[in-house]
Amino acid sequence: MTAASAAPRGRPTIIDVAARAGVSKSLVSLALRGSAAVAPASREAILAAAAELGYRPNAAAQALVARSSRTVGVLVLDLHNPVFAEILDGVLAGVRARGYRTMVVTGSDAAQERPELDKLLEFRVEGLVLVSHRLDAATLRAIAAETAVVVATRRDVTGPGIDTVCTDDRAGAELAVRHLVALGHRRIAHLGGGDDPVARDREAGYRAAMAAAGLERQITVLPGGLDDAAGYAAARAALAQRHRPTALFVVNDFAALGALAAVADAGLDLPGQMSVVGFDGTRLSGLRSIGLTSVAQPLADIGRLAAERLFDRIDGRRTRARHTVLPAALVERATTAPPRRPTTTVG
Amino acid sequence: MTAASAAPRGRPTIIDVAARAGVSKSLVSLALRGSAAVAPASREAILAAAAELGYRPNAAAQALVARSSRTVGVLVLDLHNPVFAEILDGVLAGVRARGYRTMVVTGSDAAQERPELDKLLEFRVEGLVLVSHRLDAATLRAIAAETAVVVATRRDVTGPGIDTVCTDDRAGAELAVRHLVALGHRRIAHLGGGDDPVARDREAGYRAAMAAAGLERQITVLPGGLDDAAGYAAARAALAQRHRPTALFVVNDFAALGALAAVADAGLDLPGQMSVVGFDGTRLSGLRSIGLTSVAQPLADIGRLAAERLFDRIDGRRTRARHTVLPAALVERATTAPPRRPTTTVG
DNA sequence: CCGTGTCGTTGGAGCGTTCCAACAACGGCC
DNA sequence: GGCCGTTGTTGGAACGCTCCAACGACACGG
């Protein structure tokens, strides 16, 4: 009655293993998943047969019958920006720890994000981690209605089924300003990041901290951007001002590197004549030859925590959205110092 | 006879759509894939029903029956190193262009790589791109026997079914040395990268170019490593030598940044008293505040080409392994200049 | 010695899709 | 006016797996 003597085409299946071990496919399935109900002798025969045939379970078939893919999807805004690469690394670690697989897509341009996410949803990923994104609120909420969603680094769009994990950008910015104020700076300019929601929070923190230090009248925000070139341009504008600032608080590390170059090009001594503080705390800023003082986000933690939150939803079916805000920490390095000619303390 | 009046649990399937449109599931399948054999009226009814129900095809079921997952797997050695992040970006772009999905894993540590790849193989990925790796030759060949494999940046392990795409590391290193020689340098030291196979090629190129320039006796290779700290340490050792070199050719950009810091710490003028050349051409080296002269690899091209090669195998079933070596190009920036006290030309 | 329970094992149904052979309806042709 | 080809549509099998109800064998207690 052993019918399966025909040569198995393609990869061996559970049935091929069963035929070889002389048992039924059901028992193979049981044994392969380590059921205690299988007799030791059968188990050994099955395991041996599987090894000999080079059997590998077919995840698609398992996903189909289990109605769960054991896979999560991740959208990364931009892999070139080390911030996102580092967060992604944390997400991958968190997902791996749970034995799930990860499908990663990047949103090359804003219009691509939706179709890429659709592909993930067709795979029935059990959840989605968005390492930043450019979706409008309605789209994001529609997606959250289909699957669990955790957004990392952004907190502006909320809704049922959308957890967020991010850094306290406001407080972080305040930290930067307080550090500079403590060093004796008064004319502290901010190089902004345009209409990016995260950048807005940092700007708000800057404004608040300046006001708290009694420096409302010194508040200067220069329109910048999130990359090297934008930081360079914004810093040039700052340095060209009538009352040149003695310190620059830049929206992120990437742009701060541009600012550093502008300071050097202007022939100013760093940090003697100009202090610079960045934001993100990427490994980049910590490189010896850069040594940028920066407000560090716990990047790997953000990634790992995002994964954890997702799994809370995947297995615990939690309903209320959770929003986690992690603290930022100032990392003092070589680009900040007291201003050379201390400003006279007024009133 | 319309049985499916029961509320569909979970996501709608093709059968729910069929019931709603009043046709059979077969016709729905046909219509959804755009078959010309479907009557216009039916097509519209089906499309409308699918839209109303929010139907999404189930990729696992499709993969099962089609015996093809339309997914490729990617292993990335280390996301923290911008080189790999940039190549990954190219791979993702290439895969997306073909409408495939991508599963990405990182090999956190060497021992994890194999199990992670096993997970991908269980998903029946149709091919694998390894953006570097730490597998031994036997393991790699065993994997290549199961699925198409393209290795990016490494070329040392070959075998049937293994294509490689990488930069001409030897020639690139020669470019760097020739550049320094042309500037008038003679004492050019190399900060190596240990036993990494790519590092070995670069070292070989360094040795060859030095010999070709009649500088065999100046050849100095200092044991280093692939990161910032290793570059810093190696550079310190180089600078402490009796006959201090006037130029350093460093195994990669990441380590070169460490070397830059060591040069600055030693109080040497850069590039006046010490020139530094890196390798990789990551965006990092191009940042204004760094301006590292570097041998650039076409990183995005490597990624995209790796994806292309993989698809050649996936659909064309090509048998012979193909090895593509892309040219490197020297990008001259601010860290190289003629040596201040030109060495006297001998012989 | 037969009923009952346990242990190990089994065939069949079902997951959501695609593919295929086959079918009904219909018009054109000889 | 029966036959044929075309057009549009259909049910069933298959993909590889898991789950479930049910099975035979065996030991044990009444």
Tab-separated table of C-alpha atoms in Angstrom, chain B residues 24-306:
chain	number	residue	atom	x	y	z
B	24	SER	CA	-17.722	31.112	-9.120
B	25	LYS	CA	-14.393	31.392	-7.327
B	26	SER	CA	-12.622	30.376	-10.539
B	27	LEU	CA	-13.964	33.339	-12.383
B	28	VAL	CA	-12.936	35.638	-9.585
B	29	SER	CA	-9.424	34.276	-9.778
B	30	LEU	CA	-9.399	34.833	-13.510
B	31	ALA	CA	-10.795	38.344	-13.316
B	32	LEU	CA	-8.453	39.417	-10.546
B	33	ARG	CA	-5.482	38.428	-12.630
B	34	GLY	CA	-6.812	40.342	-15.589
B	35	SER	CA	-7.704	37.485	-17.910
B	36	ALA	CA	-9.182	38.578	-21.223
B	37	ALA	CA	-11.604	35.685	-21.203
B	38	VAL	CA	-13.813	37.298	-18.572
B	39	ALA	CA	-16.913	39.117	-19.779
B	40	PRO	CA	-16.782	42.852	-19.060
B	41	ALA	CA	-19.931	42.767	-16.990
B	42	SER	CA	-18.624	39.960	-14.787
B	43	ARG	CA	-15.300	41.651	-14.418
B	44	GLU	CA	-16.890	44.831	-13.153
B	45	ALA	CA	-19.122	43.000	-10.724
B	46	ILE	CA	-16.157	41.063	-9.366
B	47	LEU	CA	-13.918	44.083	-9.034
B	48	ALA	CA	-16.676	45.953	-7.270
B	49	ALA	CA	-17.329	43.086	-4.878
B	50	ALA	CA	-13.617	42.766	-4.120
B	51	ALA	CA	-13.326	46.469	-3.399
B	52	GLU	CA	-16.383	46.487	-1.166
B	53	LEU	CA	-15.112	43.587	0.869
B	54	GLY	CA	-11.582	44.923	1.047
B	55	TYR	CA	-10.299	41.722	-0.478
B	56	ARG	CA	-6.559	41.113	-0.557
B	57	PRO	CA	-5.013	38.073	-2.193
B	58	ASN	CA	-3.318	35.701	0.211
B	59	ALA	CA	0.312	35.471	-0.829
B	60	ALA	CA	0.904	32.298	1.162
B	61	ALA	CA	-1.791	30.450	-0.738
B	62	GLN	CA	-0.522	31.803	-4.020
B	63	ALA	CA	3.004	30.767	-3.157
B	64	LEU	CA	1.853	27.308	-2.237
B	65	VAL	CA	0.044	26.586	-5.432
B	66	ALA	CA	2.426	28.438	-7.712
B	67	ARG	CA	5.395	26.814	-6.022
B	68	SER	CA	7.104	30.160	-6.091
B	69	SER	CA	7.139	32.770	-3.385
B	70	ARG	CA	8.176	35.779	-5.462
B	71	THR	CA	10.457	36.615	-2.599
B	72	VAL	CA	14.200	36.850	-2.303
B	73	GLY	CA	16.204	36.695	0.885
B	74	VAL	CA	18.992	39.051	1.812
B	75	LEU	CA	21.605	38.589	4.460
B	76	VAL	CA	23.415	41.727	5.554
B	77	LEU	CA	26.586	41.339	7.533
B	78	ASP	CA	26.324	44.465	9.629
B	79	LEU	CA	23.841	47.274	9.256
B	80	HIS	CA	25.943	49.623	11.313
B	81	ASN	CA	28.552	49.769	8.637
B	82	PRO	CA	27.278	52.261	6.063
B	83	VAL	CA	28.848	50.264	3.259
B	84	PHE	CA	26.438	47.435	3.782
B	85	ALA	CA	23.467	49.681	4.372
B	86	GLU	CA	24.124	51.366	1.044
B	87	ILE	CA	24.495	48.101	-0.821
B	88	LEU	CA	21.322	46.804	0.793
B	89	ASP	CA	19.521	49.850	-0.481
B	90	GLY	CA	20.613	48.959	-4.000
B	91	VAL	CA	19.486	45.378	-3.585
B	92	LEU	CA	16.063	46.457	-2.331
B	93	ALA	CA	15.676	48.759	-5.298
B	94	GLY	CA	16.594	46.007	-7.730
B	95	VAL	CA	14.223	43.543	-6.138
B	96	ARG	CA	11.391	46.032	-5.991
B	97	ALA	CA	11.854	46.780	-9.684
B	98	ARG	CA	10.932	43.173	-10.368
B	99	GLY	CA	7.919	43.228	-8.097
B	100	TYR	CA	9.375	40.697	-5.701
B	101	ARG	CA	9.372	40.931	-1.934
B	102	THR	CA	12.477	40.954	0.190
B	103	MET	CA	13.156	39.220	3.458
B	104	VAL	CA	16.113	40.746	5.234
B	105	VAL	CA	18.107	39.229	8.043
B	106	THR	CA	21.308	40.298	9.687
B	107	GLY	CA	23.911	37.898	10.893
B	108	SER	CA	24.315	39.522	14.322
B	109	ASP	CA	27.049	37.052	15.077
B	110	ALA	CA	28.665	34.428	12.892
B	111	ALA	CA	26.834	31.531	14.503
B	112	GLN	CA	23.450	33.123	13.802
B	113	GLU	CA	23.925	33.325	10.065
B	114	ARG	CA	23.139	29.733	9.281
B	115	PRO	CA	19.877	29.481	11.264
B	116	GLU	CA	18.724	32.782	9.848
B	117	LEU	CA	19.335	31.545	6.331
B	118	ASP	CA	17.496	28.349	7.161
B	119	LYS	CA	14.447	30.390	8.052
B	120	LEU	CA	14.634	32.060	4.676
B	121	LEU	CA	14.956	28.737	2.907
B	122	GLU	CA	11.897	27.433	4.698
B	123	PHE	CA	10.058	30.280	3.139
B	124	ARG	CA	11.229	28.991	-0.225
B	125	VAL	CA	12.821	32.257	-1.180
B	126	GLU	CA	13.718	31.999	-4.807
B	127	GLY	CA	17.212	33.243	-4.251
B	128	LEU	CA	19.582	34.715	-1.756
B	129	VAL	CA	21.757	37.790	-1.860
B	130	LEU	CA	24.527	37.736	0.685
B	131	VAL	CA	25.841	41.197	1.364
B	132	SER	CA	29.030	39.756	2.737
B	133	HIS	CA	28.861	36.856	5.167
B	134	ARG	CA	30.845	34.680	7.524
B	135	LEU	CA	29.918	31.251	6.235
B	136	ASP	CA	32.506	28.640	5.545
B	137	ALA	CA	32.860	27.416	1.993
B	138	ALA	CA	31.118	24.099	2.596
B	139	THR	CA	28.041	25.710	4.142
B	140	LEU	CA	27.814	28.273	1.389
B	141	ARG	CA	28.019	25.614	-1.302
B	142	ALA	CA	25.377	23.528	0.452
B	143	ILE	CA	23.043	26.498	0.430
B	144	ALA	CA	23.815	27.241	-3.194
B	145	ALA	CA	22.743	23.697	-4.020
B	146	GLU	CA	19.274	24.546	-2.755
B	147	THR	CA	18.716	27.985	-4.175
B	148	ALA	CA	20.292	30.661	-6.329
B	149	VAL	CA	22.945	32.628	-4.487
B	150	VAL	CA	24.681	35.885	-5.266
B	151	VAL	CA	27.452	37.104	-3.019
B	152	ALA	CA	28.202	40.796	-2.945
B	153	THR	CA	31.607	42.235	-2.004
B	154	ARG	CA	33.268	38.876	-1.507
B	155	ARG	CA	34.721	36.721	-4.230
B	156	ASP	CA	36.830	34.223	-2.359
B	157	VAL	CA	34.309	31.401	-2.201
B	158	THR	CA	33.149	30.139	-5.553
B	159	GLY	CA	31.121	27.186	-6.670
B	160	PRO	CA	28.335	26.134	-8.981
B	161	GLY	CA	25.310	28.316	-8.519
B	162	ILE	CA	27.224	31.077	-6.771
B	163	ASP	CA	27.511	34.362	-8.638
B	164	THR	CA	29.611	37.135	-7.197
B	165	VAL	CA	29.484	40.890	-7.612
B	166	CYS	CA	32.211	42.973	-6.138
B	167	THR	CA	34.640	45.778	-6.627
B	168	ASP	CA	38.142	45.312	-7.934
B	169	ASP	CA	39.727	45.767	-4.556
B	170	ARG	CA	43.236	45.141	-5.785
B	171	ALA	CA	43.051	47.651	-8.587
B	172	GLY	CA	41.349	50.120	-6.269
B	173	ALA	CA	44.185	49.855	-3.802
B	174	GLU	CA	46.645	50.392	-6.608
B	175	LEU	CA	44.750	53.534	-7.564
B	176	ALA	CA	45.181	54.866	-4.060
B	177	VAL	CA	48.886	54.155	-3.980
B	178	ARG	CA	49.473	55.602	-7.436
B	179	HIS	CA	47.627	58.750	-6.398
B	180	LEU	CA	49.892	59.168	-3.394
B	181	VAL	CA	52.993	58.380	-5.403
B	182	ALA	CA	51.989	60.948	-7.989
B	183	LEU	CA	51.711	63.508	-5.223
B	184	GLY	CA	55.298	62.732	-4.316
B	185	HIS	CA	54.867	60.350	-1.408
B	186	ARG	CA	57.304	57.504	-0.926
B	187	ARG	CA	56.838	56.377	2.625
B	188	ILE	CA	53.291	55.137	2.306
B	189	ALA	CA	52.075	52.807	5.014
B	190	HIS	CA	49.062	50.562	4.816
B	191	LEU	CA	46.719	50.061	7.743
B	192	GLY	CA	45.344	46.598	7.128
B	193	GLY	CA	42.094	44.878	7.945
B	194	GLY	CA	43.159	41.617	9.484
B	195	ASP	CA	42.215	38.354	7.858
B	196	ASP	CA	39.114	39.631	6.137
B	197	PRO	CA	39.335	38.369	2.557
B	198	VAL	CA	38.448	41.745	1.100
B	199	ALA	CA	41.106	43.399	3.218
B	200	ARG	CA	43.625	40.893	1.923
B	201	ASP	CA	42.921	41.888	-1.656
B	202	ARG	CA	43.402	45.523	-0.836
B	203	GLU	CA	46.663	44.767	0.874
B	204	ALA	CA	47.808	42.800	-2.165
B	205	GLY	CA	46.988	45.789	-4.356
B	206	TYR	CA	48.965	48.035	-2.053
B	207	ARG	CA	51.973	45.737	-2.216
B	208	ALA	CA	51.794	45.409	-5.973
B	209	ALA	CA	51.525	49.130	-6.580
B	210	MET	CA	54.356	49.905	-4.195
B	211	ALA	CA	56.527	47.384	-5.986
B	212	ALA	CA	55.535	48.752	-9.373
B	213	ALA	CA	56.615	52.210	-8.214
B	214	GLY	CA	59.953	50.866	-7.121
B	215	LEU	CA	59.041	51.265	-3.476
B	216	GLU	CA	59.293	47.668	-2.284
B	217	ARG	CA	61.530	48.680	0.555
B	218	GLN	CA	58.974	51.195	1.791
B	219	ILE	CA	56.238	48.652	2.134
B	220	THR	CA	54.828	48.771	5.650
B	221	VAL	CA	51.661	46.995	6.609
B	222	LEU	CA	50.313	47.610	10.084
B	223	PRO	CA	47.799	45.204	11.528
B	224	GLY	CA	44.558	47.056	11.938
B	225	GLY	CA	40.895	46.268	11.610
B	226	LEU	CA	37.718	47.365	9.917
B	227	ASP	CA	36.427	49.964	12.334
B	228	ASP	CA	37.113	53.350	13.806
B	229	ALA	CA	38.942	52.142	16.894
B	230	ALA	CA	41.135	49.735	14.980
B	231	GLY	CA	42.060	52.468	12.518
B	232	TYR	CA	42.930	54.792	15.364
B	233	ALA	CA	45.218	52.236	17.008
B	234	ALA	CA	46.918	51.262	13.783
B	235	ALA	CA	47.519	54.869	12.862
B	236	ARG	CA	49.073	55.556	16.246
B	237	ALA	CA	51.444	52.690	15.679
B	238	ALA	CA	52.307	54.026	12.231
B	239	LEU	CA	52.997	57.493	13.522
B	240	ALA	CA	55.250	56.155	16.257
B	241	GLN	CA	57.591	54.495	13.770
B	242	ARG	CA	61.207	55.553	13.463
B	243	HIS	CA	60.761	56.618	9.851
B	244	ARG	CA	57.310	58.021	10.080
B	245	PRO	CA	55.315	57.619	6.855
B	246	THR	CA	54.019	60.675	5.038
B	247	ALA	CA	50.861	58.969	3.921
B	248	LEU	CA	48.480	56.304	5.131
B	249	PHE	CA	46.372	54.093	2.923
B	250	VAL	CA	43.672	52.635	5.139
B	251	VAL	CA	41.704	49.488	4.475
B	252	ASN	CA	38.310	51.221	4.586
B	253	ASP	CA	36.617	54.541	5.303
B	254	PHE	CA	35.395	53.516	8.694
B	255	ALA	CA	38.900	52.774	9.908
B	256	ALA	CA	40.281	55.789	8.053
B	257	LEU	CA	38.143	58.041	10.235
B	258	GLY	CA	39.946	56.621	13.238
B	259	ALA	CA	43.254	57.256	11.524
B	260	LEU	CA	42.234	60.849	10.882
B	261	ALA	CA	41.653	61.297	14.589
B	262	ALA	CA	45.028	59.802	15.439
B	263	VAL	CA	46.705	62.200	13.043
B	264	ALA	CA	44.942	65.122	14.656
B	265	ASP	CA	45.804	63.890	18.147
B	266	ALA	CA	49.440	63.653	17.171
B	267	GLY	CA	49.328	67.312	16.316
B	268	LEU	CA	50.140	66.682	12.695
B	269	ASP	CA	48.838	68.934	10.009
B	270	LEU	CA	46.445	67.216	7.648
B	271	PRO	CA	47.056	66.880	4.760
B	272	GLY	CA	50.285	68.882	4.968
B	273	GLN	CA	52.209	66.519	7.165
B	274	MET	CA	50.164	63.430	6.680
B	275	SER	CA	47.907	62.313	3.862
B	276	VAL	CA	45.183	59.723	4.388
B	277	VAL	CA	43.289	57.689	1.818
B	278	GLY	CA	40.342	55.460	2.657
B	279	PHE	CA	38.393	52.865	0.716
B	280	ASP	CA	34.650	52.400	0.087
B	281	GLY	CA	33.385	55.810	-0.890
B	282	THR	CA	30.494	55.777	1.529
B	283	ARG	CA	28.504	58.963	1.864
B	284	LEU	CA	30.319	59.328	5.130
B	285	SER	CA	33.630	60.096	3.454
B	286	GLY	CA	31.965	62.699	1.311
B	287	LEU	CA	30.542	64.681	4.187
B	288	ARG	CA	31.816	68.222	4.100
B	289	SER	CA	33.336	68.096	7.545
B	290	ILE	CA	35.253	64.946	6.722
B	291	GLY	CA	36.273	65.227	3.110
B	292	LEU	CA	38.188	61.978	3.071
B	293	THR	CA	39.970	61.059	-0.129
B	294	SER	CA	38.726	57.575	-0.824
B	295	VAL	CA	38.597	54.794	-3.354
B	296	ALA	CA	34.919	54.661	-4.139
B	297	GLN	CA	33.025	51.465	-4.791
B	298	PRO	CA	29.837	51.803	-6.849
B	299	LEU	CA	27.788	50.696	-3.866
B	300	ALA	CA	24.282	51.132	-5.193
B	301	ASP	CA	25.317	49.469	-8.452
B	302	ILE	CA	26.720	46.512	-6.595
B	303	GLY	CA	23.409	46.029	-4.853
B	304	ARG	CA	21.320	46.486	-7.937
B	305	LEU	CA	23.549	44.262	-10.020
B	306	ALA	CA	23.488	41.560	-7.390
